[in-house]
Amino acid sequence: KADLFRLAAVSVLGGFYMDMDMLAKGSFDPIVYSGCGAVFPKEWWRDDDAFFDRHFKLPLDSEDHWQVGNYAFAAVPKHPLLIDSLEEAIKRSAELIHSKGEKVDDVTDLDVLRTTGPYMLSEVYHDGRKEGKYKDVLHISGDKSRPLKKGQEHRFSWHKFGPYAEHMLSHTWVQAEEEMKSDTEL
């Protein structure tokens, strides 16, 4: 639900979205005045096997390996990537609900990631990129500063919105049995 809301709100209003567990580390002025239509975090790179586990297909080019984060982003109103992602998320949600039937409680965290979350967003972006769309989207990698969250010291650039903010990885959306998995498994 939150994935759909964030896409809908920013696609209508424009502006920034950040998860509640994001910590701002600096001014967002460089993003605001960048001239880009949208800005998303560039998350991790996965090898072919890990990519296949998440997307049920192999990457078609080297850029496919990168995941687009949805824990923080900014866009102008009606940006095509947000509109396309919202439409795809609605379509996938309807398909998921139909496939689960009476067993809606059986929706897994992985289902959420693939249906409305960053796996879906990444697929929409990369498919459109290959068609020449979304040229005004800027992807920012995390800076190399030491992570603020204890236990994340080995991940210097992961889950950061450039040098501007850091995701504290509360994972409040994760189901109880999934909490024992590491971040790399999700």
PDB file of C-alpha atoms in Angstrom:
ATOM      1  CA  LYS A   1       0.000   0.000   0.000  1.00  0.00           C
ATOM      2  CA  ALA A   2       2.769   2.433   0.902  1.00  0.00           C
ATOM      3  CA  ASP A   3       4.594   1.686  -2.356  1.00  0.00           C
ATOM      4  CA  LEU A   4       1.497   2.659  -4.344  1.00  0.00           C
ATOM      5  CA  PHE A   5       0.886   5.747  -2.231  1.00  0.00           C
ATOM      6  CA  ARG A   6       4.410   7.099  -2.629  1.00  0.00           C
ATOM      7  CA  LEU A   7       4.281   6.706  -6.412  1.00  0.00           C
ATOM      8  CA  ALA A   8       0.812   8.259  -6.630  1.00  0.00           C
ATOM      9  CA  ALA A   9       1.537  11.195  -4.319  1.00  0.00           C
ATOM     10  CA  VAL A  10       4.785  12.238  -5.989  1.00  0.00           C
ATOM     11  CA  SER A  11       3.414  11.663  -9.502  1.00  0.00           C
ATOM     12  CA  VAL A  12       0.546  14.066  -8.750  1.00  0.00           C
ATOM     13  CA  LEU A  13       2.256  16.613  -6.506  1.00  0.00           C
ATOM     14  CA  GLY A  14       5.922  16.320  -7.389  1.00  0.00           C
ATOM     15  CA  GLY A  15       8.535  16.686  -4.693  1.00  0.00           C
ATOM     16  CA  PHE A  16      10.466  14.297  -2.489  1.00  0.00           C
ATOM     17  CA  TYR A  17       9.477  11.005  -0.895  1.00  0.00           C
ATOM     18  CA  MET A  18      11.507   9.446   1.904  1.00  0.00           C
ATOM     19  CA  ASP A  19      10.771   6.493   4.153  1.00  0.00           C
ATOM     20  CA  MET A  20      10.225   7.423   7.793  1.00  0.00           C
ATOM     21  CA  ASP A  21      13.566   5.848   8.694  1.00  0.00           C
ATOM     22  CA  MET A  22      15.596   8.131   6.426  1.00  0.00           C
ATOM     23  CA  LEU A  23      18.044  10.486   8.086  1.00  0.00           C
ATOM     24  CA  ALA A  24      18.826  13.703   6.217  1.00  0.00           C
ATOM     25  CA  LYS A  25      22.543  14.496   6.177  1.00  0.00           C
ATOM     26  CA  GLY A  26      22.626  17.656   4.108  1.00  0.00           C
ATOM     27  CA  SER A  27      20.756  20.135   1.968  1.00  0.00           C
ATOM     28  CA  PHE A  28      18.756  18.784  -0.964  1.00  0.00           C
ATOM     29  CA  ASP A  29      19.330  21.988  -2.950  1.00  0.00           C
ATOM     30  CA  PRO A  30      21.755  20.314  -5.391  1.00  0.00           C
ATOM     31  CA  ILE A  31      18.988  17.848  -6.316  1.00  0.00           C
ATOM     32  CA  VAL A  32      16.304  20.535  -6.526  1.00  0.00           C
ATOM     33  CA  TYR A  33      18.423  22.651  -8.862  1.00  0.00           C
ATOM     34  CA  SER A  34      19.924  19.775 -10.869  1.00  0.00           C
ATOM     35  CA  GLY A  35      17.497  20.175 -13.771  1.00  0.00           C
ATOM     36  CA  CYS A  36      16.599  16.465 -13.635  1.00  0.00           C
ATOM     37  CA  GLY A  37      13.021  15.320 -13.917  1.00  0.00           C
ATOM     38  CA  ALA A  38      13.522  12.614 -11.307  1.00  0.00           C
ATOM     39  CA  VAL A  39      16.217  11.425  -8.914  1.00  0.00           C
ATOM     40  CA  PHE A  40      16.461   7.896  -7.490  1.00  0.00           C
ATOM     41  CA  PRO A  41      19.073   6.078  -5.431  1.00  0.00           C
ATOM     42  CA  LYS A  42      21.255   3.622  -7.286  1.00  0.00           C
ATOM     43  CA  GLU A  43      21.369   0.591  -5.049  1.00  0.00           C
ATOM     44  CA  TRP A  44      23.276  -2.636  -5.226  1.00  0.00           C
ATOM     45  CA  TRP A  45      24.612  -4.532  -8.185  1.00  0.00           C
ATOM     46  CA  ARG A  46      23.808  -8.253  -8.325  1.00  0.00           C
ATOM     47  CA  ASP A  47      25.375 -11.067 -10.336  1.00  0.00           C
ATOM     48  CA  ASP A  48      23.303 -13.066 -12.838  1.00  0.00           C
ATOM     49  CA  ASP A  49      22.174 -15.704 -10.322  1.00  0.00           C
ATOM     50  CA  ALA A  50      21.033 -13.182  -7.720  1.00  0.00           C
ATOM     51  CA  PHE A  51      19.373 -11.106 -10.417  1.00  0.00           C
ATOM     52  CA  PHE A  52      17.485 -14.164 -11.701  1.00  0.00           C
ATOM     53  CA  ASP A  53      16.302 -15.028  -8.164  1.00  0.00           C
ATOM     54  CA  ARG A  54      14.724 -11.587  -7.880  1.00  0.00           C
ATOM     55  CA  HIS A  55      13.444 -10.994 -11.426  1.00  0.00           C
ATOM     56  CA  PHE A  56      12.924 -14.499 -12.905  1.00  0.00           C
ATOM     57  CA  LYS A  57      14.983 -13.525 -15.931  1.00  0.00           C
ATOM     58  CA  LEU A  58      18.583 -12.796 -16.791  1.00  0.00           C
ATOM     59  CA  PRO A  59      19.814  -9.225 -17.280  1.00  0.00           C
ATOM     60  CA  LEU A  60      19.997  -8.061 -20.877  1.00  0.00           C
ATOM     61  CA  ASP A  61      22.832  -5.595 -20.331  1.00  0.00           C
ATOM     62  CA  SER A  62      25.253  -4.512 -17.629  1.00  0.00           C
ATOM     63  CA  GLU A  63      22.987  -1.697 -16.398  1.00  0.00           C
ATOM     64  CA  ASP A  64      20.182  -4.165 -15.589  1.00  0.00           C
ATOM     65  CA  HIS A  65      22.252  -5.454 -12.677  1.00  0.00           C
ATOM     66  CA  TRP A  66      21.702  -2.196 -10.754  1.00  0.00           C
ATOM     67  CA  GLN A  67      18.627  -1.864  -8.571  1.00  0.00           C
ATOM     68  CA  VAL A  68      16.695   1.393  -8.397  1.00  0.00           C
ATOM     69  CA  GLY A  69      15.798   2.215  -4.798  1.00  0.00           C
ATOM     70  CA  ASN A  70      12.363   3.445  -3.776  1.00  0.00           C
ATOM     71  CA  TYR A  71      13.077   4.372  -0.142  1.00  0.00           C
ATOM     72  CA  ALA A  72      13.873   7.930  -1.265  1.00  0.00           C
ATOM     73  CA  PHE A  73      13.270   9.736  -4.534  1.00  0.00           C
ATOM     74  CA  ALA A  74      12.230  13.031  -6.040  1.00  0.00           C
ATOM     75  CA  ALA A  75      10.383  13.925  -9.232  1.00  0.00           C
ATOM     76  CA  VAL A  76       8.465  16.633 -11.006  1.00  0.00           C
ATOM     77  CA  PRO A  77       4.692  16.122 -11.232  1.00  0.00           C
ATOM     78  CA  LYS A  78       3.548  13.596 -13.857  1.00  0.00           C
ATOM     79  CA  HIS A  79       7.037  12.249 -14.482  1.00  0.00           C
ATOM     80  CA  PRO A  80       6.749   9.349 -16.979  1.00  0.00           C
ATOM     81  CA  LEU A  81       8.750   6.927 -14.815  1.00  0.00           C
ATOM     82  CA  LEU A  82       6.374   7.434 -11.894  1.00  0.00           C
ATOM     83  CA  ILE A  83       3.275   7.163 -14.093  1.00  0.00           C
ATOM     84  CA  ASP A  84       4.594   3.993 -15.786  1.00  0.00           C
ATOM     85  CA  SER A  85       5.652   2.488 -12.440  1.00  0.00           C
ATOM     86  CA  LEU A  86       2.299   3.233 -10.835  1.00  0.00           C
ATOM     87  CA  GLU A  87       0.443   1.627 -13.749  1.00  0.00           C
ATOM     88  CA  GLU A  88       2.715  -1.446 -13.589  1.00  0.00           C
ATOM     89  CA  ALA A  89       2.329  -1.728  -9.811  1.00  0.00           C
ATOM     90  CA  ILE A  90      -1.458  -1.604 -10.085  1.00  0.00           C
ATOM     91  CA  LYS A  91      -1.385  -4.262 -12.817  1.00  0.00           C
ATOM     92  CA  ARG A  92       0.942  -6.532 -10.826  1.00  0.00           C
ATOM     93  CA  SER A  93      -1.088  -6.030  -7.642  1.00  0.00           C
ATOM     94  CA  ALA A  94      -4.288  -7.108  -9.403  1.00  0.00           C
ATOM     95  CA  GLU A  95      -2.499 -10.165 -10.820  1.00  0.00           C
ATOM     96  CA  LEU A  96      -1.108 -11.057  -7.384  1.00  0.00           C
ATOM     97  CA  ILE A  97      -4.490 -10.715  -5.680  1.00  0.00           C
ATOM     98  CA  HIS A  98      -6.096 -12.835  -8.402  1.00  0.00           C
ATOM     99  CA  SER A  99      -3.399 -15.523  -8.093  1.00  0.00           C
ATOM    100  CA  LYS A 100      -3.710 -15.698  -4.285  1.00  0.00           C
ATOM    101  CA  GLY A 101      -7.504 -15.862  -4.299  1.00  0.00           C
ATOM    102  CA  GLU A 102      -8.696 -16.437  -0.748  1.00  0.00           C
ATOM    103  CA  LYS A 103      -5.092 -16.735   0.472  1.00  0.00           C
ATOM    104  CA  VAL A 104      -4.204 -13.025   0.504  1.00  0.00           C
ATOM    105  CA  ASP A 105      -2.418 -13.622   3.828  1.00  0.00           C
ATOM    106  CA  ASP A 106       0.070 -15.736   1.867  1.00  0.00           C
ATOM    107  CA  VAL A 107       1.570 -12.651   0.203  1.00  0.00           C
ATOM    108  CA  THR A 108       5.296 -12.736   0.974  1.00  0.00           C
ATOM    109  CA  ASP A 109       7.798  -9.940   1.337  1.00  0.00           C
ATOM    110  CA  LEU A 110       9.322 -11.080  -1.941  1.00  0.00           C
ATOM    111  CA  ASP A 111       5.883 -10.714  -3.575  1.00  0.00           C
ATOM    112  CA  VAL A 112       5.781  -7.111  -2.346  1.00  0.00           C
ATOM    113  CA  LEU A 113       9.288  -6.358  -3.654  1.00  0.00           C
ATOM    114  CA  ARG A 114       8.371  -7.764  -7.080  1.00  0.00           C
ATOM    115  CA  THR A 115       4.856  -6.333  -7.287  1.00  0.00           C
ATOM    116  CA  THR A 116       5.079  -2.774  -5.986  1.00  0.00           C
ATOM    117  CA  GLY A 117       8.595  -2.371  -4.597  1.00  0.00           C
ATOM    118  CA  PRO A 118      12.095  -1.759  -5.888  1.00  0.00           C
ATOM    119  CA  TYR A 119      12.273  -4.909  -8.030  1.00  0.00           C
ATOM    120  CA  MET A 120       9.235  -3.707 -10.005  1.00  0.00           C
ATOM    121  CA  LEU A 121      10.534  -0.129 -10.155  1.00  0.00           C
ATOM    122  CA  SER A 122      13.905  -1.354 -11.431  1.00  0.00           C
ATOM    123  CA  GLU A 123      12.283  -3.443 -14.162  1.00  0.00           C
ATOM    124  CA  VAL A 124      10.098  -0.549 -15.326  1.00  0.00           C
ATOM    125  CA  TYR A 125      13.071   1.814 -15.368  1.00  0.00           C
ATOM    126  CA  HIS A 126      15.433  -0.541 -17.183  1.00  0.00           C
ATOM    127  CA  ASP A 127      12.820  -1.614 -19.749  1.00  0.00           C
ATOM    128  CA  GLY A 128      12.049   2.040 -20.482  1.00  0.00           C
ATOM    129  CA  ARG A 129      15.730   2.974 -20.541  1.00  0.00           C
ATOM    130  CA  LYS A 130      16.287   0.435 -23.313  1.00  0.00           C
ATOM    131  CA  GLU A 131      13.460   2.107 -25.262  1.00  0.00           C
ATOM    132  CA  GLY A 132      15.102   5.526 -24.881  1.00  0.00           C
ATOM    133  CA  LYS A 133      12.793   6.737 -22.120  1.00  0.00           C
ATOM    134  CA  TYR A 134      13.650   8.388 -18.802  1.00  0.00           C
ATOM    135  CA  LYS A 135      16.741  10.244 -20.014  1.00  0.00           C
ATOM    136  CA  ASP A 136      16.097  12.945 -17.401  1.00  0.00           C
ATOM    137  CA  VAL A 137      16.355  10.505 -14.487  1.00  0.00           C
ATOM    138  CA  LEU A 138      19.422  10.886 -12.313  1.00  0.00           C
ATOM    139  CA  HIS A 139      20.582   7.931 -10.232  1.00  0.00           C
ATOM    140  CA  ILE A 140      22.772   8.828  -7.315  1.00  0.00           C
ATOM    141  CA  SER A 141      25.015   6.342  -5.602  1.00  0.00           C
ATOM    142  CA  GLY A 142      25.672   6.438  -1.917  1.00  0.00           C
ATOM    143  CA  ASP A 143      28.652   8.353  -0.700  1.00  0.00           C
ATOM    144  CA  LYS A 144      31.591   6.533   0.824  1.00  0.00           C
ATOM    145  CA  SER A 145      31.062   7.858   4.340  1.00  0.00           C
ATOM    146  CA  ARG A 146      30.823   5.420   7.224  1.00  0.00           C
ATOM    147  CA  PRO A 147      27.207   4.218   7.644  1.00  0.00           C
ATOM    148  CA  LEU A 148      25.405   5.777  10.580  1.00  0.00           C
ATOM    149  CA  LYS A 149      23.566   2.599  11.578  1.00  0.00           C
ATOM    150  CA  LYS A 150      25.511   0.227  13.764  1.00  0.00           C
ATOM    151  CA  GLY A 151      26.079  -3.122  12.092  1.00  0.00           C
ATOM    152  CA  GLN A 152      26.132  -1.667   8.566  1.00  0.00           C
ATOM    153  CA  GLU A 153      29.807  -0.696   8.570  1.00  0.00           C
ATOM    154  CA  HIS A 154      30.550  -3.069   5.674  1.00  0.00           C
ATOM    155  CA  ARG A 155      28.081  -1.258   3.411  1.00  0.00           C
ATOM    156  CA  PHE A 156      29.611   2.114   2.724  1.00  0.00           C
ATOM    157  CA  SER A 157      27.471   3.113  -0.263  1.00  0.00           C
ATOM    158  CA  TRP A 158      24.380   0.927   0.075  1.00  0.00           C
ATOM    159  CA  HIS A 159      21.024   2.436   1.089  1.00  0.00           C
ATOM    160  CA  LYS A 160      22.147   5.998   0.795  1.00  0.00           C
ATOM    161  CA  PHE A 161      20.522   8.783  -1.164  1.00  0.00           C
ATOM    162  CA  GLY A 162      23.830  10.142  -2.360  1.00  0.00           C
ATOM    163  CA  PRO A 163      25.464  12.285   0.318  1.00  0.00           C
ATOM    164  CA  TYR A 164      22.060  13.784   1.180  1.00  0.00           C
ATOM    165  CA  ALA A 165      20.368  11.097   3.292  1.00  0.00           C
ATOM    166  CA  GLU A 166      20.809   7.595   4.648  1.00  0.00           C
ATOM    167  CA  HIS A 167      18.284   4.809   5.074  1.00  0.00           C
ATOM    168  CA  MET A 168      18.407   3.462   8.610  1.00  0.00           C
ATOM    169  CA  LEU A 169      16.892   0.131   7.467  1.00  0.00           C
ATOM    170  CA  SER A 170      14.149  -0.305  10.062  1.00  0.00           C
ATOM    171  CA  HIS A 171      12.345  -2.733   7.718  1.00  0.00           C
ATOM    172  CA  THR A 172       9.043  -2.237   9.521  1.00  0.00           C
ATOM    173  CA  TRP A 173       7.252  -3.649   6.456  1.00  0.00           C
ATOM    174  CA  VAL A 174       9.039  -7.012   6.701  1.00  0.00           C
ATOM    175  CA  GLN A 175       6.996  -9.908   8.082  1.00  0.00           C
ATOM    176  CA  ALA A 176       8.186 -11.376  11.395  1.00  0.00           C
ATOM    177  CA  GLU A 177       9.663 -14.572   9.923  1.00  0.00           C
ATOM    178  CA  GLU A 178      11.593 -12.529   7.393  1.00  0.00           C
ATOM    179  CA  GLU A 179      13.247 -10.346  10.038  1.00  0.00           C
ATOM    180  CA  MET A 180      15.881 -12.994  10.621  1.00  0.00           C
ATOM    181  CA  LYS A 181      17.129 -12.732   7.033  1.00  0.00           C
ATOM    182  CA  SER A 182      19.999 -10.455   6.233  1.00  0.00           C
ATOM    183  CA  ASP A 183      19.546  -7.389   4.033  1.00  0.00           C
ATOM    184  CA  THR A 184      21.312  -9.190   1.176  1.00  0.00           C
ATOM    185  CA  GLU A 185      18.642 -11.888   1.152  1.00  0.00           C
ATOM    186  CA  LEU A 186      15.770  -9.420   0.722  1.00  0.00           C
TER     187      LEU A 186
END
